[in-house]
Amino acid sequence: MLKEFKDFAMKGNVVDLAVGVIIGGAFGKIVSSLVNDIIMPVLGLVLGGMNLSDRKLPMHGINGKTVSLNYGMFIQTTIDFLIIAFSIFIIIKAINRFNKKKEEKPAEPPKPSKEEELLSEIRDILKDKQ
């Protein structure tokens, strides 16, 4: 059973997925920092110093408890998502462009196999005898 698990865990797809998840997590931190530390302060400056992530709508319940709808955090998360999606779009577009250029190179014609070479020699010998 341990050997089966090892075989499963070491398959190429599982390892690729693990690497993708780790890199995705790190990329998410970079994009979150970009949004929180660069984009949102500029957006807040444009909006007159307003910090969107602190925006709340307090709601008072029947039993006197207060809850709040944190719509500012929702806007923040939506902006994070849009930036991540756009970044991934740009990366995929660049990869596709690179692969397209790679495919456009003319491929060398395949070399004939040894059997084909031998058959060609036999054909040529037979032509010479006639």
XYZ file of C-alpha atoms in Angstrom:
130
model
C 0.000 0.000 0.000
C 2.881 2.362 0.789
C 4.440 1.606 -2.604
C 1.150 2.373 -4.356
C 0.914 5.693 -2.522
C 4.508 6.523 -3.450
C 3.810 5.697 -7.116
C 0.691 7.873 -7.031
C 2.392 10.796 -5.288
C 5.373 10.781 -7.618
C 3.386 10.793 -10.860
C 4.160 13.787 -13.029
C 0.687 15.302 -12.780
C 0.610 15.265 -8.986
C 4.066 16.830 -8.710
C 3.169 19.457 -11.342
C -0.021 20.265 -9.457
C 1.880 20.647 -6.183
C 4.392 22.996 -7.798
C 1.545 24.983 -9.351
C -0.245 25.349 -6.018
C 2.930 26.514 -4.257
C 3.787 29.022 -6.978
C 0.148 30.150 -7.087
C 0.184 30.838 -3.360
C 3.343 32.899 -3.664
C 1.949 34.723 -6.681
C -1.226 35.469 -4.727
C 0.832 37.111 -1.980
C 2.628 39.267 -4.549
C -0.638 40.374 -6.120
C -2.210 41.048 -2.714
C 0.746 43.245 -1.831
C 0.426 45.022 -5.177
C -3.235 45.725 -4.532
C -2.952 46.604 -0.829
C 0.291 48.574 -0.935
C 0.238 50.243 -4.354
C -3.141 50.273 -6.098
C -5.498 50.826 -3.156
C -3.563 53.775 -1.668
C -3.586 55.481 -5.070
C -7.283 54.690 -5.465
C -7.904 56.045 -1.962
C -6.006 59.221 -2.855
C -8.130 59.650 -5.983
C -11.274 59.079 -3.922
C -10.222 61.677 -1.354
C -8.369 59.579 1.209
C -11.099 56.966 1.572
C -9.927 53.467 2.509
C -12.322 51.045 0.819
C -11.372 48.038 2.921
C -12.667 49.766 6.065
C -16.095 50.500 4.581
C -18.923 48.782 6.471
C -22.660 48.906 6.689
C -23.728 48.317 10.327
C -26.981 46.443 10.803
C -28.835 46.267 14.118
C -30.587 43.032 14.909
C -33.816 42.480 16.819
C -32.014 41.252 19.934
C -29.752 44.313 20.075
C -26.705 42.710 18.490
C -24.962 44.628 15.745
C -23.494 42.997 12.675
C -21.891 44.675 9.741
C -21.699 44.030 6.048
C -18.075 44.569 5.077
C -18.661 45.669 1.501
C -15.260 47.401 1.417
C -13.487 44.070 1.904
C -15.664 42.625 -0.853
C -14.540 45.399 -3.213
C -10.929 44.795 -2.146
C -11.210 41.054 -2.807
C -12.867 41.678 -6.176
C -10.026 43.986 -7.205
C -7.513 41.332 -6.078
C -9.290 38.748 -8.210
C -9.391 40.977 -11.281
C -5.689 41.761 -11.030
C -4.785 38.082 -10.561
C -6.992 37.057 -13.485
C -5.495 39.767 -15.713
C -1.951 38.796 -14.709
C -2.581 35.142 -15.500
C -4.161 36.159 -18.820
C -1.023 38.126 -19.757
C 1.261 35.234 -18.756
C -0.764 32.659 -20.722
C -0.875 34.984 -23.725
C 2.931 35.341 -23.638
C 3.393 31.567 -23.328
C 1.046 30.955 -26.262
C 2.895 33.524 -28.362
C 6.210 31.831 -27.539
C 4.802 28.381 -28.394
C 3.351 29.706 -31.647
C 6.770 31.006 -32.738
C 8.264 27.665 -31.780
C 5.716 25.821 -33.947
C 6.304 28.101 -36.947
C 9.878 26.876 -37.366
C 9.944 24.442 -40.261
C 10.485 20.953 -39.055
C 13.247 18.896 -40.595
C 11.953 16.161 -42.834
C 12.235 12.885 -40.983
C 15.183 10.718 -41.914
C 14.220 7.480 -43.589
C 14.431 4.433 -41.402
C 17.079 1.772 -42.018
C 14.447 -0.431 -43.601
C 13.487 2.321 -46.048
C 17.157 2.964 -46.878
C 17.698 -0.743 -47.512
C 14.604 -0.927 -49.713
C 15.802 2.142 -51.656
C 19.182 0.500 -52.245
C 17.500 -2.692 -53.458
C 15.297 -0.644 -55.786
C 18.315 1.184 -57.190
C 20.187 -2.112 -57.764
C 17.191 -3.580 -59.572
C 16.944 -0.482 -61.784
C 20.627 -0.739 -62.683
C 20.257 -4.432 -63.726
C 17.421 -3.627 -66.140
